[in-house]
mmCIF file with all atom_site columns, N, CA and C in Angstrom:
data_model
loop_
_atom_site.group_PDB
_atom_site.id
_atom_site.type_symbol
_atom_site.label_atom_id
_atom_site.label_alt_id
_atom_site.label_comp_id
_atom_site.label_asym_id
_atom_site.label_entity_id
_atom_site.label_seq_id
_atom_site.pdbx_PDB_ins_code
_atom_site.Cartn_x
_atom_site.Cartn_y
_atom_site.Cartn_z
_atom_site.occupancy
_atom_site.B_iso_or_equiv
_atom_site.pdbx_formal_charge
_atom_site.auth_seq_id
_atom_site.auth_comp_id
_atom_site.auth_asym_id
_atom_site.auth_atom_id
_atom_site.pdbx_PDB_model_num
ATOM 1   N N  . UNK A 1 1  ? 12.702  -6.033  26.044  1.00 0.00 ? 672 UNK A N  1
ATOM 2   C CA . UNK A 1 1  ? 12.203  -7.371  26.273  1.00 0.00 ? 672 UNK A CA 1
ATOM 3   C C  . UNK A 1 1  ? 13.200  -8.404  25.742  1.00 0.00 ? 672 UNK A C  1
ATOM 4   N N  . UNK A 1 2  ? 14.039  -8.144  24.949  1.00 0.00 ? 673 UNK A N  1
ATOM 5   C CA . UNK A 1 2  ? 14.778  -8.901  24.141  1.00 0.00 ? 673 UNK A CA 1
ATOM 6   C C  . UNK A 1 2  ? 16.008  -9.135  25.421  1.00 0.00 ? 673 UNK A C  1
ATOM 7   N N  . UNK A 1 3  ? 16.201  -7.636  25.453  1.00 0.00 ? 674 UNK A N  1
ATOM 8   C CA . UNK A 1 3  ? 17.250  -8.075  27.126  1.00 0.00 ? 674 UNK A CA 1
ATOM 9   C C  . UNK A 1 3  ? 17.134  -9.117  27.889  1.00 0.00 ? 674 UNK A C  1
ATOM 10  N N  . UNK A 1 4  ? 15.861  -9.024  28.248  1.00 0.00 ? 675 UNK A N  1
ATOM 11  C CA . UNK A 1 4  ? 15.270  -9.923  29.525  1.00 0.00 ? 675 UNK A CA 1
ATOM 12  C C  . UNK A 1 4  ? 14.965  -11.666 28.996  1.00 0.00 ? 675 UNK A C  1
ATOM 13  N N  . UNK A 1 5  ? 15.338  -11.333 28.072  1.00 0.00 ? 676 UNK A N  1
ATOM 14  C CA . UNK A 1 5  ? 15.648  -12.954 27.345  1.00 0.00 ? 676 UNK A CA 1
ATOM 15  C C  . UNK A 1 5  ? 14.274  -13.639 26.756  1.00 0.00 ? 676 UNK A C  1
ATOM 16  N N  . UNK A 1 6  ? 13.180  -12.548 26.231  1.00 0.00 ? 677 UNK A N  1
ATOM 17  C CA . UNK A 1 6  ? 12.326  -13.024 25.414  1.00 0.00 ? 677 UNK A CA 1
ATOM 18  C C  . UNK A 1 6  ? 12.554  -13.511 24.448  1.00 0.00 ? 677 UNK A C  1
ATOM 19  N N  . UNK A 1 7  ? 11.169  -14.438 23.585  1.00 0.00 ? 678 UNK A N  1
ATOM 20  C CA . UNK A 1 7  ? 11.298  -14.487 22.107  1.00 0.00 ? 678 UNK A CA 1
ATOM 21  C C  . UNK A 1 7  ? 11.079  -13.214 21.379  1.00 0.00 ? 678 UNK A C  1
ATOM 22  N N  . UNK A 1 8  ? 11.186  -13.302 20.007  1.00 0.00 ? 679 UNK A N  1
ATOM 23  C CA . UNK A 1 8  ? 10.811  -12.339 19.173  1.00 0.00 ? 679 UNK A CA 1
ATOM 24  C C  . UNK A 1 8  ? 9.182   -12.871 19.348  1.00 0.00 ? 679 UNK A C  1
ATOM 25  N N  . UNK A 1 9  ? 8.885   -14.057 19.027  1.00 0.00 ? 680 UNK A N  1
ATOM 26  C CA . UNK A 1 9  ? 7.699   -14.137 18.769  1.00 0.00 ? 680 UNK A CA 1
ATOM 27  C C  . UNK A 1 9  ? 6.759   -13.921 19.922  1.00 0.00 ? 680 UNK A C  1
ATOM 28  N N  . UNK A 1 10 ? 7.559   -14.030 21.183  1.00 0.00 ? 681 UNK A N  1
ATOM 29  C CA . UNK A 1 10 ? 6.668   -13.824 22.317  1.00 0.00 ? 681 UNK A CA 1
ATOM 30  C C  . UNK A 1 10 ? 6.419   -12.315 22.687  1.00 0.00 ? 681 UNK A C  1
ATOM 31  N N  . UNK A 1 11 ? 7.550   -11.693 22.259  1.00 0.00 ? 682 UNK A N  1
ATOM 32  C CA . UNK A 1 11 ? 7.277   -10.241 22.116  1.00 0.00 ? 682 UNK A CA 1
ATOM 33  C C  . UNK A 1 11 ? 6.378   -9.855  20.916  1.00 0.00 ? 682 UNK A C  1
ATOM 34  N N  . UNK A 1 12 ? 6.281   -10.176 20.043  1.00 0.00 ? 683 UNK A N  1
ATOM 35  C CA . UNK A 1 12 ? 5.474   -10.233 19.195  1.00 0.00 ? 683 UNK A CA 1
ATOM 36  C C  . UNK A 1 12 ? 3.716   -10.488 19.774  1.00 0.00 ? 683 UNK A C  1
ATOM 37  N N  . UNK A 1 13 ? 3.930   -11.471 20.413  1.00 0.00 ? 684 UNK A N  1
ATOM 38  C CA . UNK A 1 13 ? 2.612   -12.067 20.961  1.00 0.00 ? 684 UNK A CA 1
ATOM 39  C C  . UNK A 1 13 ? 2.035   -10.551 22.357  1.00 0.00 ? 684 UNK A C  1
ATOM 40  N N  . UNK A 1 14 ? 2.900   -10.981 22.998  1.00 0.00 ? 685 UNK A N  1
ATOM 41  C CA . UNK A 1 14 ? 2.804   -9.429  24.034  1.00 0.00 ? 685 UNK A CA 1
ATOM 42  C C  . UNK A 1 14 ? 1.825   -7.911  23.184  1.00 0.00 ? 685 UNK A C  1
ATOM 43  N N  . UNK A 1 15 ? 2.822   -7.493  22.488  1.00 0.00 ? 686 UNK A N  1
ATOM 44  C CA . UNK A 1 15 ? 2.454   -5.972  22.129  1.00 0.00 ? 686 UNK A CA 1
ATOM 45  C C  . UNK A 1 15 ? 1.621   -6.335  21.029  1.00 0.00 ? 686 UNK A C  1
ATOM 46  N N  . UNK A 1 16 ? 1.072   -7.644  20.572  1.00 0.00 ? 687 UNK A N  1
ATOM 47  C CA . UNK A 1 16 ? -0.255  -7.503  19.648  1.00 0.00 ? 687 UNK A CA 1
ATOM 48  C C  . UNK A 1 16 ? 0.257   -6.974  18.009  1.00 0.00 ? 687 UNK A C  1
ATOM 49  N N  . UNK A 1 17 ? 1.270   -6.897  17.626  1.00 0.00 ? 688 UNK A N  1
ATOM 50  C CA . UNK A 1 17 ? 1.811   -6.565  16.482  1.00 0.00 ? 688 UNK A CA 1
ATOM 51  C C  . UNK A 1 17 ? 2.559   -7.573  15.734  1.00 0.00 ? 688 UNK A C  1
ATOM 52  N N  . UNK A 1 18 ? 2.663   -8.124  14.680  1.00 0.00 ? 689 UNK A N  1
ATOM 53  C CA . UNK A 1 18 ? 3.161   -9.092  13.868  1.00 0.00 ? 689 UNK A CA 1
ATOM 54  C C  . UNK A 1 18 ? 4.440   -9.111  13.990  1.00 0.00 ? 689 UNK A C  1
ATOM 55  N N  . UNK A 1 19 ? 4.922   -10.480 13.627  1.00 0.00 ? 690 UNK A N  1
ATOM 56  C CA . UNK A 1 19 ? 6.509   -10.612 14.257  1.00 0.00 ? 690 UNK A CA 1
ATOM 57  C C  . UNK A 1 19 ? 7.518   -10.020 13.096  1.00 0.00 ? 690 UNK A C  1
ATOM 58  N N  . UNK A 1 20 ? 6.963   -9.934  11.777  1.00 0.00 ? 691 UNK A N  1
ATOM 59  C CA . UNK A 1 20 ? 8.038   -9.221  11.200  1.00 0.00 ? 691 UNK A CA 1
ATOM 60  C C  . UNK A 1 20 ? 8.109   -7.601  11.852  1.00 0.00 ? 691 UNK A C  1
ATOM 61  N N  . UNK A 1 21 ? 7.084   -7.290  12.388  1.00 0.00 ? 692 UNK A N  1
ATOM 62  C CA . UNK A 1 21 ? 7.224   -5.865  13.185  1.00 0.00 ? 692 UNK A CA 1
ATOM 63  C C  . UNK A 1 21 ? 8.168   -6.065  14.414  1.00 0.00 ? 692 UNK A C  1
ATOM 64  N N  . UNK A 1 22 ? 8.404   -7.068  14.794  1.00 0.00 ? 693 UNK A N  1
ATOM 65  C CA . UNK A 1 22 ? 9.001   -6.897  16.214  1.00 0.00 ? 693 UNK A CA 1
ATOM 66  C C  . UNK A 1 22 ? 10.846  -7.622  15.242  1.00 0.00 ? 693 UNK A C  1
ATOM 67  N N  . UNK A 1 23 ? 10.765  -8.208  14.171  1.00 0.00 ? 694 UNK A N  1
ATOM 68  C CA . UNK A 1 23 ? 11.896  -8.405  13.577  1.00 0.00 ? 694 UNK A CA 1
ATOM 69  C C  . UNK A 1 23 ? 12.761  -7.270  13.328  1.00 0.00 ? 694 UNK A C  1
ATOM 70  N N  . UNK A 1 24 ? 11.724  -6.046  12.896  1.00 0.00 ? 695 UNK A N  1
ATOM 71  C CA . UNK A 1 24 ? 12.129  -4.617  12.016  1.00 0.00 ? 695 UNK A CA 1
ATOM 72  C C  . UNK A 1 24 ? 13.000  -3.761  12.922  1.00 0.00 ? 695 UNK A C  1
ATOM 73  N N  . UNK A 1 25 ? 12.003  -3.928  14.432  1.00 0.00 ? 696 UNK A N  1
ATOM 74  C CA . UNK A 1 25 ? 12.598  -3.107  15.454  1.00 0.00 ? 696 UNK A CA 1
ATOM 75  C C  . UNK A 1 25 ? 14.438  -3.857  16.005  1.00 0.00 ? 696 UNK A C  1
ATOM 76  N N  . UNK A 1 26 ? 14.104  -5.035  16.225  1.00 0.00 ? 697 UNK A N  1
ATOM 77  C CA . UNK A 1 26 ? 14.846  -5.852  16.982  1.00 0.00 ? 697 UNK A CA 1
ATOM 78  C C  . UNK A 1 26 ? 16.091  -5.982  16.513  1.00 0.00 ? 697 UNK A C  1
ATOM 79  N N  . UNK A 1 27 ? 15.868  -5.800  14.721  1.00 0.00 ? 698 UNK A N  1
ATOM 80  C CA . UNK A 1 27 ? 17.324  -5.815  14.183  1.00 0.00 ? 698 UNK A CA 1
ATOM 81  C C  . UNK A 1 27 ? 17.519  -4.579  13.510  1.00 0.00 ? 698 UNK A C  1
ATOM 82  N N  . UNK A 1 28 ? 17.362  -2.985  14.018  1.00 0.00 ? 699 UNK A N  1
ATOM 83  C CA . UNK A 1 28 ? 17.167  -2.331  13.533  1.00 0.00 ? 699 UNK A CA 1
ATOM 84  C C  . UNK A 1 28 ? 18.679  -1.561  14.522  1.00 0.00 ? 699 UNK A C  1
ATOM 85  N N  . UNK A 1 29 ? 19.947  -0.735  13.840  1.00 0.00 ? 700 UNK A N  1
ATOM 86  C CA . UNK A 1 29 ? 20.605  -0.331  14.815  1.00 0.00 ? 700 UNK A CA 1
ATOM 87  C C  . UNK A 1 29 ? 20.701  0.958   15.502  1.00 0.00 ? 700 UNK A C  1
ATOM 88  N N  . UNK A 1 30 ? 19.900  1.799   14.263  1.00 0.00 ? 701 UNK A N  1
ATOM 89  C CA . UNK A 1 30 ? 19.487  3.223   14.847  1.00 0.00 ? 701 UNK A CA 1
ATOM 90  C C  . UNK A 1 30 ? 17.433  2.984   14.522  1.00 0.00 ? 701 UNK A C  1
ATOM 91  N N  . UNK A 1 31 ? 17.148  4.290   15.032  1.00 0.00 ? 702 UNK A N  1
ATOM 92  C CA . UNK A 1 31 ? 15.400  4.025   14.915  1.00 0.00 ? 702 UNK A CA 1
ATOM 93  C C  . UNK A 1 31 ? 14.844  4.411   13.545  1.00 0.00 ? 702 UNK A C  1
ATOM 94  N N  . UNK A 1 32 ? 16.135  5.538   12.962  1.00 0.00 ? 703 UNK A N  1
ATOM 95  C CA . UNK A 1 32 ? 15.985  6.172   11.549  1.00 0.00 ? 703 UNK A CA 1
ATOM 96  C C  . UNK A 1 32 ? 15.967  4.607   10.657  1.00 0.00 ? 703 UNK A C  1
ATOM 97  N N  . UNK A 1 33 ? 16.578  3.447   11.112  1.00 0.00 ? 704 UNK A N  1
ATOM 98  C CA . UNK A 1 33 ? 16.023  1.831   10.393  1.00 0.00 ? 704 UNK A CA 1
ATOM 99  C C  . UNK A 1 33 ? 14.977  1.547   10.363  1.00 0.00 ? 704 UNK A C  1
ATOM 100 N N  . UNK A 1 34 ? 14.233  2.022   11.263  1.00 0.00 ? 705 UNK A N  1
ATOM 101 C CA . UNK A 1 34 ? 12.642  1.456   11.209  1.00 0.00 ? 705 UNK A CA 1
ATOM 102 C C  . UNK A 1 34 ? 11.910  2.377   10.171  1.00 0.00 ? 705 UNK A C  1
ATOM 103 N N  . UNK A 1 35 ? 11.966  2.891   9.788   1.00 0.00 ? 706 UNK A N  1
ATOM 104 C CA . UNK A 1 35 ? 11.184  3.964   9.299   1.00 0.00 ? 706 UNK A CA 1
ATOM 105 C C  . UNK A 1 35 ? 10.944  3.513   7.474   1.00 0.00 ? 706 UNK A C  1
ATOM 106 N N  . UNK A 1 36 ? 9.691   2.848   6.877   1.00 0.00 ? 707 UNK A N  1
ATOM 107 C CA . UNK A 1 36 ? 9.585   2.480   5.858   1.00 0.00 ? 707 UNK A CA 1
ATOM 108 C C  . UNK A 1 36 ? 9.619   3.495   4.824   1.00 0.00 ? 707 UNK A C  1
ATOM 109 N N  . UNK A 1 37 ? 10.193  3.263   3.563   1.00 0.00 ? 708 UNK A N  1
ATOM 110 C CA . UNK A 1 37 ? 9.753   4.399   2.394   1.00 0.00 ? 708 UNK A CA 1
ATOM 111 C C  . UNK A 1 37 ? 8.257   4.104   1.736   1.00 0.00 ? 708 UNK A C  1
ATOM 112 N N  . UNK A 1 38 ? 7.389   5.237   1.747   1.00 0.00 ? 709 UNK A N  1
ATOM 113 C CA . UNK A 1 38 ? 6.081   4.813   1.308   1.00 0.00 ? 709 UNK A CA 1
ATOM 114 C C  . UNK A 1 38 ? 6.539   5.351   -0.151  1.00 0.00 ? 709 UNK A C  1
ATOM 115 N N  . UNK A 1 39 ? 6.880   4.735   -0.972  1.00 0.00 ? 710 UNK A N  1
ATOM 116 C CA . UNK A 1 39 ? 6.947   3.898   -1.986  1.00 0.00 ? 710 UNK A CA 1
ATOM 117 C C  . UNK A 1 39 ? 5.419   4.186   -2.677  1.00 0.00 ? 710 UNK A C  1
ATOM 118 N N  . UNK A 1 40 ? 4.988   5.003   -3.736  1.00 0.00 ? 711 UNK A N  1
ATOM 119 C CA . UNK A 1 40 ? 3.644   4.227   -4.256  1.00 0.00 ? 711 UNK A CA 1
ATOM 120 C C  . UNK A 1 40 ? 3.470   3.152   -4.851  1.00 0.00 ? 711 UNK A C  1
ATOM 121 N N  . UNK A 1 41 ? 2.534   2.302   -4.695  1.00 0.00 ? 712 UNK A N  1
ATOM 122 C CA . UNK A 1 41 ? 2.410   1.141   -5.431  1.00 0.00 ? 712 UNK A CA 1
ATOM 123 C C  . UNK A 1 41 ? 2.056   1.170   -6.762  1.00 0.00 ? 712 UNK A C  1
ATOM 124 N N  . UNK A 1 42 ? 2.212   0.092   -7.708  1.00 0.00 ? 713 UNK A N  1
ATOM 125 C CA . UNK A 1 42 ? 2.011   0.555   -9.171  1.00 0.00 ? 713 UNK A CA 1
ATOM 126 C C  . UNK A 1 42 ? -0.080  -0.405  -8.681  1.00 0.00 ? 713 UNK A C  1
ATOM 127 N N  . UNK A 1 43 ? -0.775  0.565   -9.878  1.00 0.00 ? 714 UNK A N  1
ATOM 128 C CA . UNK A 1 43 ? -2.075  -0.002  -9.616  1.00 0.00 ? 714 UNK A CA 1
ATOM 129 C C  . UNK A 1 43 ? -2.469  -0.202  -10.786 1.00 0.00 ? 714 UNK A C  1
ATOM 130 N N  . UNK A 1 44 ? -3.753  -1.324  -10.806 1.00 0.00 ? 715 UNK A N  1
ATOM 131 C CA . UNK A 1 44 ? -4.242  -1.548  -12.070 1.00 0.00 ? 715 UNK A CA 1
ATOM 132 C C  . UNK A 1 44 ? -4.539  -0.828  -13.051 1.00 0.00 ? 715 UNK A C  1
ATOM 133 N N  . UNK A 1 45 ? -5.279  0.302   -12.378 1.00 0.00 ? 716 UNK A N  1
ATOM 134 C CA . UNK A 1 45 ? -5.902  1.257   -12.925 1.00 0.00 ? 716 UNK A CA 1
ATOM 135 C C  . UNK A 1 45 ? -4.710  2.419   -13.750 1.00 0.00 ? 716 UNK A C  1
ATOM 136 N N  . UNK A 1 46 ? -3.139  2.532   -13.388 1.00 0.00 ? 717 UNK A N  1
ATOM 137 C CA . UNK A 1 46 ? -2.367  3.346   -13.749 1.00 0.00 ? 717 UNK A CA 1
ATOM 138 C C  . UNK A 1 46 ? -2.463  3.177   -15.176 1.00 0.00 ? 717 UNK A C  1
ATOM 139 N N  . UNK A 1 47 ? -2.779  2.369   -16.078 1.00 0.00 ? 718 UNK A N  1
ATOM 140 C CA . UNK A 1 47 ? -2.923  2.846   -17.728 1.00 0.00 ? 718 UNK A CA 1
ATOM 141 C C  . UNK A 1 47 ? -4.099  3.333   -18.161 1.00 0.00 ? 718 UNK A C  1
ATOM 142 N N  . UNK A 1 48 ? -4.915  3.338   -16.940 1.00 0.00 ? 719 UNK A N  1
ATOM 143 C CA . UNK A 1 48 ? -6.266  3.916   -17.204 1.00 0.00 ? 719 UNK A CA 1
ATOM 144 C C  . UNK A 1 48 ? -6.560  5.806   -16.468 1.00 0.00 ? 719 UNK A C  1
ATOM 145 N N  . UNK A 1 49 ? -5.527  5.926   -16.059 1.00 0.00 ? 720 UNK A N  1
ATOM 146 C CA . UNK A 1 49 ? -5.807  6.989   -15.755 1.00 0.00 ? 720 UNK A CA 1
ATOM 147 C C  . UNK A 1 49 ? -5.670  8.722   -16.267 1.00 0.00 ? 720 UNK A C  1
ATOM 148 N N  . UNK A 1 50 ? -5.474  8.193   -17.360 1.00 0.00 ? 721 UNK A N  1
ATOM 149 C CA . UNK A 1 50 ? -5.478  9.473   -18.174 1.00 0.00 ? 721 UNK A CA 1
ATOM 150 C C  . UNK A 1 50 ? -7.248  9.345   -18.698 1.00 0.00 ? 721 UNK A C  1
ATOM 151 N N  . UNK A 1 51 ? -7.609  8.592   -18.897 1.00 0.00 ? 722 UNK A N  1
ATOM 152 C CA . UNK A 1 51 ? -8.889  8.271   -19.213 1.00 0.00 ? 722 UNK A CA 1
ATOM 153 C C  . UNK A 1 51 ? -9.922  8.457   -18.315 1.00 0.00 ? 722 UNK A C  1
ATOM 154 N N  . UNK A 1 52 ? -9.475  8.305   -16.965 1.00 0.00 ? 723 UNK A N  1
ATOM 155 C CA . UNK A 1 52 ? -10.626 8.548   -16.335 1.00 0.00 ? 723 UNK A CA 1
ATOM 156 C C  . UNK A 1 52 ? -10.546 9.196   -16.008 1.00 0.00 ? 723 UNK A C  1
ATOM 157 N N  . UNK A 1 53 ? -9.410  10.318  -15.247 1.00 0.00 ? 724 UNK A N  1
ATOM 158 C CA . UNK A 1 53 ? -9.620  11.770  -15.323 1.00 0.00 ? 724 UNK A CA 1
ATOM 159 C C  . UNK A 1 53 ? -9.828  12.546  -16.330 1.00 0.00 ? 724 UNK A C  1
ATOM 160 N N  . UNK A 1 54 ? -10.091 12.070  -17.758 1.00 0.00 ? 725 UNK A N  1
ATOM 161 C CA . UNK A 1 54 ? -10.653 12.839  -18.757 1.00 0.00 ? 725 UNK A CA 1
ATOM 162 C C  . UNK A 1 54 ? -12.422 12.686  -18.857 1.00 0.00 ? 725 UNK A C  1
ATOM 163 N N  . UNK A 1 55 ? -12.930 11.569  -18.056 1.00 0.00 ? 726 UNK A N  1
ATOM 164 C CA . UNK A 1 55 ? -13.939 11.603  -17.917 1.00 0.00 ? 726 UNK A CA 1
ATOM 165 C C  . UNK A 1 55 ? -14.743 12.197  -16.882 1.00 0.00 ? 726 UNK A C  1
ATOM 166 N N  . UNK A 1 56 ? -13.565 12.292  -15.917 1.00 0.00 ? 727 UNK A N  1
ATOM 167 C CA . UNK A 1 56 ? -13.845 12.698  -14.745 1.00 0.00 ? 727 UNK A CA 1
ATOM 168 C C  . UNK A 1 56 ? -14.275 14.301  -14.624 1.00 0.00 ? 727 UNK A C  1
ATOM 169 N N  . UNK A 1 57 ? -13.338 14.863  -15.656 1.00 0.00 ? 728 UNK A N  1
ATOM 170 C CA . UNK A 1 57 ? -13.346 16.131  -16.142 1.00 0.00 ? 728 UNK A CA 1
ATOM 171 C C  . UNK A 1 57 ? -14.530 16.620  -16.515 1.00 0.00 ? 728 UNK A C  1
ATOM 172 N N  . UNK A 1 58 ? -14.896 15.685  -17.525 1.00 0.00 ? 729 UNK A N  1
ATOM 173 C CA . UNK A 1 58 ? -16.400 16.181  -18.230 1.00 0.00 ? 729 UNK A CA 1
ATOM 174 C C  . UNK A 1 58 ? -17.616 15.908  -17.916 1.00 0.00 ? 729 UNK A C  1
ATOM 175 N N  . UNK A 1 59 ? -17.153 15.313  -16.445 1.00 0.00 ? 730 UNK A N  1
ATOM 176 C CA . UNK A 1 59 ? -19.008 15.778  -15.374 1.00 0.00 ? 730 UNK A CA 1
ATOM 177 C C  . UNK A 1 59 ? -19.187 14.078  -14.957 1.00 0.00 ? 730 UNK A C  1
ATOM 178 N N  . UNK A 1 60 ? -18.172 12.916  -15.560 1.00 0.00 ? 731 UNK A N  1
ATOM 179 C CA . UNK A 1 60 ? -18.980 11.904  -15.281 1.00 0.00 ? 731 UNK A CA 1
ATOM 180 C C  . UNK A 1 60 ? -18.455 11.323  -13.707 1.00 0.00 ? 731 UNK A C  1
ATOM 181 N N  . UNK A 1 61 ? -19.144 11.153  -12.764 1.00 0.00 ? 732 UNK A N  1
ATOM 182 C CA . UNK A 1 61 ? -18.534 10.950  -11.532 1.00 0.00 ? 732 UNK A CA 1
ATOM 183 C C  . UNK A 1 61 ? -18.937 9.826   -10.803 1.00 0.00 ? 732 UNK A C  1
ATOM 184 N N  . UNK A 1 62 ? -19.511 9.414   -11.469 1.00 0.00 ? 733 UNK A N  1
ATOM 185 C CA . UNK A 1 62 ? -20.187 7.628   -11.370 1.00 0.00 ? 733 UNK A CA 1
ATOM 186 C C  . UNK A 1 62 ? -19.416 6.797   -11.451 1.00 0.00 ? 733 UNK A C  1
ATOM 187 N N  . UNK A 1 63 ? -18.896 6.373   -10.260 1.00 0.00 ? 734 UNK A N  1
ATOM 188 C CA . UNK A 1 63 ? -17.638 5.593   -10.102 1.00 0.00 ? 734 UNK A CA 1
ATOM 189 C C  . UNK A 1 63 ? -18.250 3.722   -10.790 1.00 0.00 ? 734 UNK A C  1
ATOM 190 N N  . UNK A 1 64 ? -19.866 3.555   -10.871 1.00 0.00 ? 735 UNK A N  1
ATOM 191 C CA . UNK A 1 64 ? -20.694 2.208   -11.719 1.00 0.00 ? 735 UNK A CA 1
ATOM 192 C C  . UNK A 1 64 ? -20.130 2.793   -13.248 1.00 0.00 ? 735 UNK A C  1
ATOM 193 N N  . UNK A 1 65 ? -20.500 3.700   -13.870 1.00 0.00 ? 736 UNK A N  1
ATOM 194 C CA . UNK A 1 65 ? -20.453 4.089   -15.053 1.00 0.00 ? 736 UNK A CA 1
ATOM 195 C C  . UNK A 1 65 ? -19.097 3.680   -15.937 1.00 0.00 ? 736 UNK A C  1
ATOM 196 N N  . UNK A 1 66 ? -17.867 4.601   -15.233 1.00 0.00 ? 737 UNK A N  1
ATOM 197 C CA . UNK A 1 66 ? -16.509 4.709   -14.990 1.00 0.00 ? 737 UNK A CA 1
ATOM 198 C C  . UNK A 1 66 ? -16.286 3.250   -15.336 1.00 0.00 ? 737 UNK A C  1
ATOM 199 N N  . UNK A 1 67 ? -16.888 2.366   -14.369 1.00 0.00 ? 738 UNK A N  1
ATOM 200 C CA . UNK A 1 67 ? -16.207 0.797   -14.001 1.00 0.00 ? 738 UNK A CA 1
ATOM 201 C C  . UNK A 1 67 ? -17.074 -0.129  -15.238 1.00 0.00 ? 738 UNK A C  1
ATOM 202 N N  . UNK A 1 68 ? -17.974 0.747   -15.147 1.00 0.00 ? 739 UNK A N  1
ATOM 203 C CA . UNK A 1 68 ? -18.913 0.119   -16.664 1.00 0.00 ? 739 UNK A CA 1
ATOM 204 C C  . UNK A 1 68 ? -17.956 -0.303  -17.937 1.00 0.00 ? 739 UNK A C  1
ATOM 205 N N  . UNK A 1 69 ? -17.387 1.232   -18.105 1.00 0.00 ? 740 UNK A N  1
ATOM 206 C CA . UNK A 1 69 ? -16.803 1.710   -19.203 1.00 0.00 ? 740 UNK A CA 1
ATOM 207 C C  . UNK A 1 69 ? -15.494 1.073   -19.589 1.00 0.00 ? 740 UNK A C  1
ATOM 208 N N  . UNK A 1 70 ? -14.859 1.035   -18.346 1.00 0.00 ? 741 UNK A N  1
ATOM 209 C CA . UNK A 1 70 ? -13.457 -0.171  -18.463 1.00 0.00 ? 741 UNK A CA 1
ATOM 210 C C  . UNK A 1 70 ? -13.639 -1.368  -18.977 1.00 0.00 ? 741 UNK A C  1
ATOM 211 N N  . UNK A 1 71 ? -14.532 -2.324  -18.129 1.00 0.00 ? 742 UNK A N  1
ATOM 212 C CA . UNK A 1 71 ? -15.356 -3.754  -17.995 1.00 0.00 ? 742 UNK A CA 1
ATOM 213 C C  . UNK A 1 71 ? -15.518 -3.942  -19.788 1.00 0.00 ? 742 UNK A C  1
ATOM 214 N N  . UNK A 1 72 ? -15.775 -2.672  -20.209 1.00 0.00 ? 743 UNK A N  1
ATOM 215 C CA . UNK A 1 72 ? -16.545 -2.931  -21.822 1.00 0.00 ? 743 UNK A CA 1
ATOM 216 C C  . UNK A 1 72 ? -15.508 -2.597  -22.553 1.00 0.00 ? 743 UNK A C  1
ATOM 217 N N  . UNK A 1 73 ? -14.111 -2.389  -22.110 1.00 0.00 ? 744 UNK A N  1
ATOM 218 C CA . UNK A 1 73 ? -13.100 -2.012  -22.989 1.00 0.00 ? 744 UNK A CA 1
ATOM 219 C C  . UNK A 1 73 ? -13.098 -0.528  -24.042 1.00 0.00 ? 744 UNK A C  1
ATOM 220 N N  . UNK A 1 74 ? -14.422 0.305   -23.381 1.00 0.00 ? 745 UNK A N  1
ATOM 221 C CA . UNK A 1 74 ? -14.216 1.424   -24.224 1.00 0.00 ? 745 UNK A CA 1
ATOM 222 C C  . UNK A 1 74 ? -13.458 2.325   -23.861 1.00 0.00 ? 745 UNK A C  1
ATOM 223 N N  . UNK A 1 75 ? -12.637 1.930   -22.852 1.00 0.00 ? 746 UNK A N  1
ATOM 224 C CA . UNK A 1 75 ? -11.532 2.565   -22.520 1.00 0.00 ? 746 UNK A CA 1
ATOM 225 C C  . UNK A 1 75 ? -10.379 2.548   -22.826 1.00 0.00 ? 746 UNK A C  1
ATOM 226 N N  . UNK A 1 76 ? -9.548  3.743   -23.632 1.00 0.00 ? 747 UNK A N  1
ATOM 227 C CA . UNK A 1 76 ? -8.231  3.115   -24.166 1.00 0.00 ? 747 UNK A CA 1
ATOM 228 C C  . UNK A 1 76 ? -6.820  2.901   -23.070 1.00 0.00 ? 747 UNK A C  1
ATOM 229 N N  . UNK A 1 77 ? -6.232  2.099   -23.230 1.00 0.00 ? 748 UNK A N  1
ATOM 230 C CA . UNK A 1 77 ? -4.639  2.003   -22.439 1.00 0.00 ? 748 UNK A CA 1
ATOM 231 C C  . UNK A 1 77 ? -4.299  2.577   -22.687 1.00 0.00 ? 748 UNK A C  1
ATOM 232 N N  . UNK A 1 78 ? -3.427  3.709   -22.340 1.00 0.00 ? 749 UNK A N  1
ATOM 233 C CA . UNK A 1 78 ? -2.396  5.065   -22.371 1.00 0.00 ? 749 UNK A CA 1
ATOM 234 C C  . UNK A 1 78 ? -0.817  4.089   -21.798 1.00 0.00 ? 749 UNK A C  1
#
């Protein structure tokens, strides 16, 4: 489409996908460019998780309880 002398954004608009998606492809020079690293994200919960799989361990599976337990700080940061 880019050939045929579209926009990015009108190609964008076309295939229903956001224009940094049609940016990724468009300036991409092999296809192995497109291809994102899934990367994990860092999460709130990562200093809490030695803690809650130790609770998790010992039968409690009440994801209210769990969220109780944070909320009230009886949870320690690791």
């Amino acid at each position: 489409m880019l050939a045929q002398g579209h926009s990015r954004r009108a190609i964008a608009r076309h295939l229903g996908c956001g224009l940094n998606t049609v940016l990724r492809y468009a300036n991409a020079a092999r296809w192995q460019d497109t291809i994102r690293d899934n990367r994990p994200r860092p999460s709130r919960l990562d200093p809490h998780k030695p803690y809650l799989e130790r609770r998790f361990a010992e039968g409690c599976t009440s994801v209210t309880q769990l969220h109780g337990e944070l909320v009230a700080e009886q949870a320690p940061v690791t």
